[in-house]
Short mmCIF file of C-alpha atoms and ligand atoms in Angstrom, two decimals:
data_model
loop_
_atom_site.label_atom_id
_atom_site.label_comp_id
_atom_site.label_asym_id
_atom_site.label_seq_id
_atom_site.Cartn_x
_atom_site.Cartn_y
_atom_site.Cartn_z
CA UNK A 16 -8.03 102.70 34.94
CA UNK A 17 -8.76 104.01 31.65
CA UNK A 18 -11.55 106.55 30.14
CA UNK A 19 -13.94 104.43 29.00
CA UNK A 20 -13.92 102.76 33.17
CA UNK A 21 -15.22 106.04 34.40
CA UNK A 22 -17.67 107.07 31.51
CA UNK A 23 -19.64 103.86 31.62
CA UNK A 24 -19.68 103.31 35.47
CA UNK A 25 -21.26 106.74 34.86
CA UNK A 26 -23.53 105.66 31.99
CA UNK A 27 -24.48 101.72 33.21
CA UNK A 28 -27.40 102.43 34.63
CA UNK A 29 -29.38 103.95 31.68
CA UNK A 30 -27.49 101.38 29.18
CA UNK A 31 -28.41 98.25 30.97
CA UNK A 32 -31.87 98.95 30.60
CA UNK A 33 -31.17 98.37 26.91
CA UNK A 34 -30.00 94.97 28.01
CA UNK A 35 -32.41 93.77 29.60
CA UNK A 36 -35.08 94.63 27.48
CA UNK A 37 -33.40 92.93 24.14
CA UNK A 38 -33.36 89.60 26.83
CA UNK A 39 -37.28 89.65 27.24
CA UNK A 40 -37.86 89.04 23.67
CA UNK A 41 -38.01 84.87 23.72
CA UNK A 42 -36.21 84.67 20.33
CA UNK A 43 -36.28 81.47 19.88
CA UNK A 44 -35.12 80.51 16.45
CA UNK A 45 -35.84 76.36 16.75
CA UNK A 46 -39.66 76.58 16.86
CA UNK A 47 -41.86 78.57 14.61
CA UNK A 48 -44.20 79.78 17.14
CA UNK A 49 -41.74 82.00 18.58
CA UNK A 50 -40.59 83.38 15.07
CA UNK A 51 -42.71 86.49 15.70
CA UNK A 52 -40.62 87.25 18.53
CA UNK A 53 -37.83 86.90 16.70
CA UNK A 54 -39.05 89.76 14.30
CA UNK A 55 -39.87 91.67 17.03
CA UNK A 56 -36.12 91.40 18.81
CA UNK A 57 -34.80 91.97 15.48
CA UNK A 58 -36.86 95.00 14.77
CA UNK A 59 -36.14 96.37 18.36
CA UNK A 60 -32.18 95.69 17.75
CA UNK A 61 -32.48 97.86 14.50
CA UNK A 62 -34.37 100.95 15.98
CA UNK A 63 -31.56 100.96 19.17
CA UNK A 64 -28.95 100.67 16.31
CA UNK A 65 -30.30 103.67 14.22
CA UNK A 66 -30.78 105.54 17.62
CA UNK A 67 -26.77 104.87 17.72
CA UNK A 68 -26.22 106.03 14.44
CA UNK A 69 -26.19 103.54 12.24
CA UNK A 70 -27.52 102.72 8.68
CA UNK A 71 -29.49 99.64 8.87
CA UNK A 72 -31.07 97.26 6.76
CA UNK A 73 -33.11 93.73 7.66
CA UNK A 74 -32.28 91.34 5.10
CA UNK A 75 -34.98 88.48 5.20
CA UNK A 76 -35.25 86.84 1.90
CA UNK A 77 -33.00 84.12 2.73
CA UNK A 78 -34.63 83.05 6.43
CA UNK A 79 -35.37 84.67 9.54
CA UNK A 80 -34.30 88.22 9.59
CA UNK A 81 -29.96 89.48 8.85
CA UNK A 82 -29.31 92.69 10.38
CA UNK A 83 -26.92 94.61 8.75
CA UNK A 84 -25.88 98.12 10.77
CA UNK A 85 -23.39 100.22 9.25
CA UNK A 86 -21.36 102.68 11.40
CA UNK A 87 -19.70 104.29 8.73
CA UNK A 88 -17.08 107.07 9.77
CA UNK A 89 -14.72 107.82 6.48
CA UNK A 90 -13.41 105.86 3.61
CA UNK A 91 -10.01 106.04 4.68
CA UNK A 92 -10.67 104.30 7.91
CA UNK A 93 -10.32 100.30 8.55
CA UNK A 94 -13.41 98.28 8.31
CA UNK A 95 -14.59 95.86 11.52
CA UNK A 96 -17.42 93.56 10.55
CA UNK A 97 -18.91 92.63 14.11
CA UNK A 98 -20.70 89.19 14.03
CA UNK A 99 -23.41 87.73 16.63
CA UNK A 100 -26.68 85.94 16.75
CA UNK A 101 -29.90 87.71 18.35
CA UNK A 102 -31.79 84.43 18.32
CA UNK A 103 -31.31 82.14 21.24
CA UNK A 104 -32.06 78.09 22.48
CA UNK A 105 -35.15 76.95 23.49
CA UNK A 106 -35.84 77.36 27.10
CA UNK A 107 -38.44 74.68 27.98
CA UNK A 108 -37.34 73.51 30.99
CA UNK A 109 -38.96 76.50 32.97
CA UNK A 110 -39.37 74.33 36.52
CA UNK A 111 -34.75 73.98 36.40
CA UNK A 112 -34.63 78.12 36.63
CA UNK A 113 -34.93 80.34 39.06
CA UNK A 114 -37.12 82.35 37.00
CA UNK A 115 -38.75 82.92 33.87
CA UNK A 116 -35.82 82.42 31.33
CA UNK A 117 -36.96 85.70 29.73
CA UNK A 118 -37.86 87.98 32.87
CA UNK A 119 -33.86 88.77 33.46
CA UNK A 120 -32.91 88.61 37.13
CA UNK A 121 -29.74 89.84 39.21
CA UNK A 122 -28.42 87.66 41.97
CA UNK A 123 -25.34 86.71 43.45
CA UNK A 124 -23.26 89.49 41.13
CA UNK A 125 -24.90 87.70 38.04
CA UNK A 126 -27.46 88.11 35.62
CA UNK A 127 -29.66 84.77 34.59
CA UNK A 128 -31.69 84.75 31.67
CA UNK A 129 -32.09 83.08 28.54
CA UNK A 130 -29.30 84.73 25.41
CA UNK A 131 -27.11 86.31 28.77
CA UNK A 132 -24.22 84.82 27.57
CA UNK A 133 -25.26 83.82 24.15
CA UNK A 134 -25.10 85.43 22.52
CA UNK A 135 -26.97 89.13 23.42
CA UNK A 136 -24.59 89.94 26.10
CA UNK A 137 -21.76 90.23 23.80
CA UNK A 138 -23.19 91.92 21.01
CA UNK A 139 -24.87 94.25 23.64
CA UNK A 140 -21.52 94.57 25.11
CA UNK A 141 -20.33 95.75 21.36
CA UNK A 142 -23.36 98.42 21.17
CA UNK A 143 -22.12 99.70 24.29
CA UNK A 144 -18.66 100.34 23.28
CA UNK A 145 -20.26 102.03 20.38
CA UNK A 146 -22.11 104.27 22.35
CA UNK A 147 -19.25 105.11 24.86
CA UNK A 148 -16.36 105.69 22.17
CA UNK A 149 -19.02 107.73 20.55
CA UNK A 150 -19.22 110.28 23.64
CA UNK A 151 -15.70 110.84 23.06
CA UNK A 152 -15.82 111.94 19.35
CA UNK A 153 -16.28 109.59 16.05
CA UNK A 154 -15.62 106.02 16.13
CA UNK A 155 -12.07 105.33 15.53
CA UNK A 156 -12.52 102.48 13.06
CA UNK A 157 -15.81 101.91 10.64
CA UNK A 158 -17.52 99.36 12.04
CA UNK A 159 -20.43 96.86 10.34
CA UNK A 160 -22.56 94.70 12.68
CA UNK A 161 -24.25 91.86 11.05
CA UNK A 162 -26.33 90.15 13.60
CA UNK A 163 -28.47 86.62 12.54
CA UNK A 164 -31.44 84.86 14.24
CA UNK A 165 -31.23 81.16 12.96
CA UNK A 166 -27.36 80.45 14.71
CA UNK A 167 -29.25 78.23 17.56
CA UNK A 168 -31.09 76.51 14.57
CA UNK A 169 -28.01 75.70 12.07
CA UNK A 170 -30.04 77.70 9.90
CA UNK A 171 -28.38 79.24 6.33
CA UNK A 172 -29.43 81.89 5.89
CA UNK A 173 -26.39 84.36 6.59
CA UNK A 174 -24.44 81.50 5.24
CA UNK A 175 -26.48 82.44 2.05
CA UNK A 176 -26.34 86.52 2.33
CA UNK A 177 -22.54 85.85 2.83
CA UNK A 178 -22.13 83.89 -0.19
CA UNK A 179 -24.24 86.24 -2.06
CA UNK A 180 -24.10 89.58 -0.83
CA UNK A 181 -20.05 89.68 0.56
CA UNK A 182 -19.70 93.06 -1.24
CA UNK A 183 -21.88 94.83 1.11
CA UNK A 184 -19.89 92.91 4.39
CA UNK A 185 -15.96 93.73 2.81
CA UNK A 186 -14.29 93.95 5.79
CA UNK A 187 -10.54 94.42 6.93
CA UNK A 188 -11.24 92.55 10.26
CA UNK A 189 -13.96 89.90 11.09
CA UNK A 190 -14.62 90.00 15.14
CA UNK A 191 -16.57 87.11 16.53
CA UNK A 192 -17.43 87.40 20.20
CA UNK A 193 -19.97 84.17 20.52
CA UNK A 194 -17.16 82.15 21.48
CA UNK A 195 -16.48 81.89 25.48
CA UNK A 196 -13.65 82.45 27.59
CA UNK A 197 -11.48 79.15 29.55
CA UNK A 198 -10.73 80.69 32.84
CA UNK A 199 -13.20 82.35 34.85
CA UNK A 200 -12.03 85.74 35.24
CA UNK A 201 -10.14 85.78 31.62
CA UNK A 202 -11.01 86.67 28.48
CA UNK A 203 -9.58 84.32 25.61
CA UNK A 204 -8.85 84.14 22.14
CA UNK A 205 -10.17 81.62 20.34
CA UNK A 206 -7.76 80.94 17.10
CA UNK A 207 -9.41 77.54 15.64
CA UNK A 208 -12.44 75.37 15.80
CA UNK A 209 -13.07 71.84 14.56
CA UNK A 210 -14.52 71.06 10.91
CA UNK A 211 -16.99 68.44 10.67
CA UNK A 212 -18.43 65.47 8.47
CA UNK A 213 -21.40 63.62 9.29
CA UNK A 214 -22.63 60.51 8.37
CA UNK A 215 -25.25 57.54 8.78
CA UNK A 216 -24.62 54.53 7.32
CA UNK A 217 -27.71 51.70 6.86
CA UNK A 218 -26.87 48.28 6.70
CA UNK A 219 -29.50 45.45 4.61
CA UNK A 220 -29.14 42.13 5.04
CA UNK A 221 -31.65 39.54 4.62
CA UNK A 222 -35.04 41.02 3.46
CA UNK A 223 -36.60 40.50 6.61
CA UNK A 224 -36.24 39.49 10.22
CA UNK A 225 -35.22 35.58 10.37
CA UNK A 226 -34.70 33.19 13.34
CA UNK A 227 -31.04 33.15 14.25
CA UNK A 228 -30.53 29.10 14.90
CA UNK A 229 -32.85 28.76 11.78
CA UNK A 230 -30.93 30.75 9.56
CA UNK A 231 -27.30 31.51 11.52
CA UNK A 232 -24.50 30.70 9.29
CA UNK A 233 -25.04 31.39 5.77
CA UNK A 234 -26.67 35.06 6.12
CA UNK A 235 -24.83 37.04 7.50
CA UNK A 236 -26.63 39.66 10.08
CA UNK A 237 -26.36 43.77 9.31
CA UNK A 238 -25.90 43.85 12.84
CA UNK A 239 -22.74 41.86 12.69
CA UNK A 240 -21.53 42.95 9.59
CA UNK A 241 -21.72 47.20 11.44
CA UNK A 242 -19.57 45.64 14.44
CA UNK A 243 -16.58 44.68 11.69
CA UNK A 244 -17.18 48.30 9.76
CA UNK A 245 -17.14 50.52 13.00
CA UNK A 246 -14.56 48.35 14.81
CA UNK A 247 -12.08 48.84 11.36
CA UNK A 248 -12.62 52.72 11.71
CA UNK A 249 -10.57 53.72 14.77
CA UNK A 250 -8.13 52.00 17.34
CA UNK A 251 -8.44 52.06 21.46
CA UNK A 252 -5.59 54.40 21.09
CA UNK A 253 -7.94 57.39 19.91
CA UNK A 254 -6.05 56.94 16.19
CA UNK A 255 -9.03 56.66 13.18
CA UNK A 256 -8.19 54.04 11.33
CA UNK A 257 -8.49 55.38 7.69
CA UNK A 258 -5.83 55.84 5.20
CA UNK A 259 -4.68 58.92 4.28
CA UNK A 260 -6.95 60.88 7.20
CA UNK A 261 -3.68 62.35 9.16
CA UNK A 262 -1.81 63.39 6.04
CA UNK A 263 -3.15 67.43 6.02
CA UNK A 264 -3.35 67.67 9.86
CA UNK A 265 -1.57 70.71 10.58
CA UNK A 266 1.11 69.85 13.45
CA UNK A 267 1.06 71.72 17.07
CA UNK A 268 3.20 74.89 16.88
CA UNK A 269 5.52 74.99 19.58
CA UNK A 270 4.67 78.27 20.85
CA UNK A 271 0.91 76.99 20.71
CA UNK A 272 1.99 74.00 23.37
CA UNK A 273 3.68 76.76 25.51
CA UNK A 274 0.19 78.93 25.64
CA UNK A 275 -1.94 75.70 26.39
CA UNK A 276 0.45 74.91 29.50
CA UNK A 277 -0.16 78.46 30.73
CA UNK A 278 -3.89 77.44 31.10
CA UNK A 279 -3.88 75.14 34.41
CA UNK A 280 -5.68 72.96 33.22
CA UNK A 281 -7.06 70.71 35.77
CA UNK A 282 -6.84 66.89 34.51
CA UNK A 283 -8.35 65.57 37.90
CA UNK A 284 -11.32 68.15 37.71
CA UNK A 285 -11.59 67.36 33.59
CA UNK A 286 -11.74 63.97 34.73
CA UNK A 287 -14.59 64.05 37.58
CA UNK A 288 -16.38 66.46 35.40
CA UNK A 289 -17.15 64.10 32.60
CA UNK A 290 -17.35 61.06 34.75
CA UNK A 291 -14.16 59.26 33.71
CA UNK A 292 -11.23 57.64 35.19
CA UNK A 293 -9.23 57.42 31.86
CA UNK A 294 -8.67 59.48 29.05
CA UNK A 295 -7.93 57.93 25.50
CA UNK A 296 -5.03 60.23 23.81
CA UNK A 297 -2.86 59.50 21.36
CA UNK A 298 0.86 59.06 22.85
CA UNK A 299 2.71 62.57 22.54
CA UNK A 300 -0.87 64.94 22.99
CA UNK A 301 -2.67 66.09 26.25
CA UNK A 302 -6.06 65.95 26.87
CA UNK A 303 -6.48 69.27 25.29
CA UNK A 304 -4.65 68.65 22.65
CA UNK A 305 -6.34 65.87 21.57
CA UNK A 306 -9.60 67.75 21.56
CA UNK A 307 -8.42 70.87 20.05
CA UNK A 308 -5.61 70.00 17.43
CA UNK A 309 -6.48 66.55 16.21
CA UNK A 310 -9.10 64.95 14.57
CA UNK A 311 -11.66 62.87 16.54
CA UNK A 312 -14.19 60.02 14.87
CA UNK A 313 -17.32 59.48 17.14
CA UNK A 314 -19.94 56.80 16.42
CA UNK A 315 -23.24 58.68 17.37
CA UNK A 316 -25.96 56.25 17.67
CA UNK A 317 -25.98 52.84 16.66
CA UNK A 318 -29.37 50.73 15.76
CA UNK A 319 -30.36 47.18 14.97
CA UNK A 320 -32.02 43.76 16.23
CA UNK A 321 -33.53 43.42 18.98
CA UNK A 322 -33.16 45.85 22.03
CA UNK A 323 -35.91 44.79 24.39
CA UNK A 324 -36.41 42.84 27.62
CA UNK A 325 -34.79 39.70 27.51
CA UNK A 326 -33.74 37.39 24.81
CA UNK A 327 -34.88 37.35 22.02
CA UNK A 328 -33.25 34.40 18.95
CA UNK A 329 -34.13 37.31 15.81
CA UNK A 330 -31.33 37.59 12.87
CA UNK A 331 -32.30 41.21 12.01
CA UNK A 332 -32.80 42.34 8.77
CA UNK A 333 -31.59 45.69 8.77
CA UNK A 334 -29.17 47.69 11.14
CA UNK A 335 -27.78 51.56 11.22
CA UNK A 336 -25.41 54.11 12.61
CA UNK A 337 -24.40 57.50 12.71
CA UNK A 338 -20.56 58.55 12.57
CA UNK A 339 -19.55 62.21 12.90
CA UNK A 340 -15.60 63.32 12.47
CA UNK A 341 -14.28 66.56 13.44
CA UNK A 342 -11.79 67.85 11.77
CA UNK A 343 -8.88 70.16 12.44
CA UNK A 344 -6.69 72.82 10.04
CA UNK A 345 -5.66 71.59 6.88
CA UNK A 346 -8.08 68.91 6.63
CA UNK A 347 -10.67 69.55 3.63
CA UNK A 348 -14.01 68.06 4.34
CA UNK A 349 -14.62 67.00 0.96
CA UNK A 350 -11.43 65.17 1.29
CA UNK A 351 -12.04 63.58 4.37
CA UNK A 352 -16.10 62.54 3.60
CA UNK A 353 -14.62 60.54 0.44
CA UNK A 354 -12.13 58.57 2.44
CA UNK A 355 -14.49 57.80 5.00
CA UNK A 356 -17.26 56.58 2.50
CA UNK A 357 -14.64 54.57 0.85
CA UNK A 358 -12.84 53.00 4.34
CA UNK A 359 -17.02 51.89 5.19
CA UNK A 360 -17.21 50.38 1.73
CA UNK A 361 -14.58 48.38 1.93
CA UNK A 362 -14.76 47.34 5.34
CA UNK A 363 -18.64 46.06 4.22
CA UNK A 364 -19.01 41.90 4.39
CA UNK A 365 -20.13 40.39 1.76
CA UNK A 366 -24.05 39.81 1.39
CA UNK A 367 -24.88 42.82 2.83
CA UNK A 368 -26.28 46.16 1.11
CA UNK A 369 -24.85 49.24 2.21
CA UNK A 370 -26.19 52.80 1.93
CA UNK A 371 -24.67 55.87 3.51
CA UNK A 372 -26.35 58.99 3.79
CA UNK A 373 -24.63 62.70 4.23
CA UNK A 374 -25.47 64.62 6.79
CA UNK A 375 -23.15 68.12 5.55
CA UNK A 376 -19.93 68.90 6.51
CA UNK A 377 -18.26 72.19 7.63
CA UNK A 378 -14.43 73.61 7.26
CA UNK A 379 -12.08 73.22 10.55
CA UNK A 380 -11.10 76.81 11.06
CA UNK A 381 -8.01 78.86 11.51
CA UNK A 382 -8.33 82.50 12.43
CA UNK A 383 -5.63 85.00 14.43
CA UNK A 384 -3.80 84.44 17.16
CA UNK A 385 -0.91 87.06 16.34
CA UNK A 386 -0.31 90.22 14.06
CA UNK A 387 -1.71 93.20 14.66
CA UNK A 388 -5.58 93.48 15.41
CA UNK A 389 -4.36 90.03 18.02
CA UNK A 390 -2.16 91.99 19.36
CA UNK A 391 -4.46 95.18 19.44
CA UNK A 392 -6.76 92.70 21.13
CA UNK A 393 -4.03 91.46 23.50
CA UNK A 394 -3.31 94.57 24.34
CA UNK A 395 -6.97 95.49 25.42
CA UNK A 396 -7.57 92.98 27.35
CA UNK A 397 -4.40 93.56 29.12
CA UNK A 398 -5.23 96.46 29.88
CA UNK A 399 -8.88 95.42 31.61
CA UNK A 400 -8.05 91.91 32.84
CA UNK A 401 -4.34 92.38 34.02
CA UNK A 402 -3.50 89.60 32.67
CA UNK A 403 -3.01 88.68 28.81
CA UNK A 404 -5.95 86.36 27.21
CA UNK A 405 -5.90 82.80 27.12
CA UNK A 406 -4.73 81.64 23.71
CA UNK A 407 -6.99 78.42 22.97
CA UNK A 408 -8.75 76.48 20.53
CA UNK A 409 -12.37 74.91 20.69
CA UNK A 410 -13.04 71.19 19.81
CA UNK A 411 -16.62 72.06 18.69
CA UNK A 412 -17.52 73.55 15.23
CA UNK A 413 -18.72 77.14 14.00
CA UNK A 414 -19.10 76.98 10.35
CA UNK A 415 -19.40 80.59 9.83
CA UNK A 416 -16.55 81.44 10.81
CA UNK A 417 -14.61 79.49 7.78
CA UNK A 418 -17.54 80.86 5.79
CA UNK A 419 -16.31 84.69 6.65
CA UNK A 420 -12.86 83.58 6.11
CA UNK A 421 -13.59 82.38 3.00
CA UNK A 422 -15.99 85.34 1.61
CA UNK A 423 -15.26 88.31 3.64
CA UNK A 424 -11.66 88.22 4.91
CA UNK A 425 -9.03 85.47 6.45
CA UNK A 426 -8.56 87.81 9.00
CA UNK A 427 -10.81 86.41 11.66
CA UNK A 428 -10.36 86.97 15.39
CA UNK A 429 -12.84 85.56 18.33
CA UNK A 430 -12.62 87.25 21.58
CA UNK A 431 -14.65 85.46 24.17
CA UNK A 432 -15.68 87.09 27.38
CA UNK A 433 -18.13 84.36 28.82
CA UNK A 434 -17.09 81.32 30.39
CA UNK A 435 -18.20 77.69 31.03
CA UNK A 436 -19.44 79.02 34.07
CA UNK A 437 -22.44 80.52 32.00
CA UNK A 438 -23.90 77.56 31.48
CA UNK A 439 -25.23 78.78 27.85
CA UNK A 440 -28.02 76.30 26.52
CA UNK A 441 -29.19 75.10 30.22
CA UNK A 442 -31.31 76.18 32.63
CA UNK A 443 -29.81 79.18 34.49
CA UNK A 444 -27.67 80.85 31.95
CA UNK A 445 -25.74 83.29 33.25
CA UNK A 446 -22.94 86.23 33.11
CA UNK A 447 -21.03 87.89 35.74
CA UNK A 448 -21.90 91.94 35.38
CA UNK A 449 -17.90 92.23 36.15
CA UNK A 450 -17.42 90.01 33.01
CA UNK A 451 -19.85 91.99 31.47
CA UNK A 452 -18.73 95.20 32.05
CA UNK A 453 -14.76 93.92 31.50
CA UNK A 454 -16.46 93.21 28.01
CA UNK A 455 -17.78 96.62 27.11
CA UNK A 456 -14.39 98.19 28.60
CA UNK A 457 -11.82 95.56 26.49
CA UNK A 458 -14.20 96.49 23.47
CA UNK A 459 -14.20 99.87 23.39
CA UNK A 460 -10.39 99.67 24.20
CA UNK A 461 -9.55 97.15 21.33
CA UNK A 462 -11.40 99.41 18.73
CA UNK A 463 -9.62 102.29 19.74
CA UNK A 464 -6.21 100.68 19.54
CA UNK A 465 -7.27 98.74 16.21
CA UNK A 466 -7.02 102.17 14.29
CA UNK A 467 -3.70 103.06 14.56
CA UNK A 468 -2.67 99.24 13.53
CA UNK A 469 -5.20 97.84 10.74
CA UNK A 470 -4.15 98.72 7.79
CA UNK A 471 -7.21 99.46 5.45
CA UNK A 472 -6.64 97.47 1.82
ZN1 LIG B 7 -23.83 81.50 20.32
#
């Protein structure tokens, strides 16, 4: 066991309260009748972060509020910027929980309420180590929180701060702890995410609806002529079907194959969970793999003609879809949105107009999986867990994270100590108080450790 075990089994009790209170403020970021709660959680995060010792601004000219808290020690120390959202999903669906989403309740060695696992119980879980490391002296490292409310909203604001303001965030280390763990009982470190481009395309044909013996032949239909464009884009294989779209994927590191073995991952389980017999992958990948470490096309939505009851002889006049790619390291977005546009072009029949809106795009990701705050991390978690953290990707996308590589520093680590378990975004959301209080522990562990290995620049 290690120091920080005893002090906060000593200290929970009195520090949990802090928890629970930040979880009764419904900051819900999507709807603007809950923005003054959002304020208000904000404002309440910034007092408990002063009480800690902190120097703390709100910066709200570019949205809802950015909290910046600076736990300064001494210029000659590393730098940790801590990142995390205070604003949380809509909970709505009051009748699926157990309780009110924002009245937190304990059961089963859980805690459900809305923001549990996302993202308030890990920056809590970074206030706490604060608070401990701080009863045994200074903080080893200097160490920055920046906390946003709009990350359940895709709103920009810290993507605009960033941009703007990166002098005030310069950082040796970025730490991200909004991403989740694989294995329940594990903490994992998250080394890449997926990019993204987005895209709807809107297909004219004739000028209006038309009967389709009447006028079947000559003109052709929109609906028809998005069947030959989608159906050019990708293969039954899983492969996309654009020229030049695998030429900057960044191949599977051996050692990278190794760590996704160690993970037991459960095909059959996969399988039954999404409601599948077969799996499309592209010969040489696993299941993972494919998600992870290649890129993926996905039509969305698809519109057009006639999609009531029963027949009905119409040649439509107009017909749409969304497409969405994710994209992994090296792929550049702007890259990959111009080949797409062009593949769709050129795939378009004659005699039909095509127009093909942008729906933003965001940088595949590639942060640390070795070197020495990984290995710091490793060690930490180690340490807590008894066993070393599961080395994984995601196949979803977290633009800020590129965004902080890009400003602040490349050096960008994620350390996840939820799991799917958690069910973040449903009803019920949840977190283990042993994965909670692994969290605090790792954390204040990790920061200690970080000093004697980051080097400050
Ligand atoms: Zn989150």
């Amino acid at each position: 066991m290690n120091k920080y075990h005893d002090l906060y089994e000593e200290q929970k009790n009195v520090l949990f309260q802090n928890f629970l209170t930040v979880l009764k403020f419904p900051s819900v970021s999507a709807d603007k009748a809950f923005h003054p709660q959002v304020h208000a959680c904000a404002d309440w995060l910034c007092d408990y972060m002063k009480d800690l010792g902190a120097k703390v601004e709100q910066i709200t000219q570019y949205g809802l509020p950015v909290i910046l808290a600076d736990f300064f020690v001494d210029k000659s120390l590393p730098t940790v910027l801590f990142y995390g959202h205070y604003d949380v999903q809509p909970a709505n669906d009051r009748e699926l929980w157990f309780q009110d989403p924002f009245d937190p309740l304990f059961r089963d060695g859980k805690i459900f309420g809305r923001g549990v696992a996302d993202d308030k119980g890990p920056i809590m879980m970074g206030l706490f180590a604060i608070s401990l490391l701080k009863h045994f002296g200074k903080l080893p490292v200097n160490i920055k929180f920046v906390l946003e409310g709009e990350e359940e909203s895709s709103g920009k604001a810290l993507f605009d701060f960033v941009e703007r303001e990166s002098e005030k965030i310069k950082s040796d280390l970025v730490l991200c702890t909004d991403t989740g763990g694989f294995r329940t009982g594990r903490a994992a470190i998250t080394y890449s995410t997926r990019g993204l481009v987005y895209k709807q395309i809107d297909l004219v044909g004739p000028s209006h609806d038309l009967h389709s013996g009447a006028y079947g032949g000559p003109v052709m239909p929109p609906t028809n002529a998005l069947a030959l464009i989608l159906a050019g884009l990708f293969d039954a294989q899983g492969r996309i079907n654009i020229p030049g779209v695998y030429d900057k994927v960044r191949p599977i590191d051996p050692d990278e194959r190794k760590a996704y073995a160690q993970l037991e991952f459960d095909v059959e389980r996969y399988k039954k969970h999404v409601g599948s017999n077969t799996l499309v992958c592209e010969p040489g990948f696993t299941p993972l793999e494919q998600n992870w470490c290649r890129p993926n096309l996905c039509v969305n939505g698809i519109v057009g003609g006639y999609t009531g009851q029963g027949p009905k002889t119409v040649l439509p006049s107009v017909a749409s879809a969304k497409i969405s790619m994710r994209l992994v390291p090296d792929q550049n977005p702007d890259e990959i949105s111009q080949l797409l546009e062009k593949r769709i072009r050129e795939l378009c029949p004659p005699g039909i107009r095509l127009e093909i809106k942008d729906f933003g795009r965001a940088e595949p990701f590639m942060g640390l999986r070795s070197g020495p705050a990984a290995d710091a991390a490793s060690e930490a978690i180690r340490t807590v867990y008894n066993a070393g953290p599961d080395l994984i990707r995601e196949g979803g996308t977290i633009p800020i994270l590129s965004h902080f590589a890009k400003y602040v520093n490349p050096n960008v680590l994620c350390l996840g100590f939820t799991g799917s378990e958690c069910n973040t975004h449903g009803p019920n959301e949840n977190l283990s108080l042993d994965a909670f209080d692994k969290g605090v522990e790792t954390t204040c562990l990790f920061f200690e450790l970080l000093a004697g290995r980051l080097r400050h620049s």
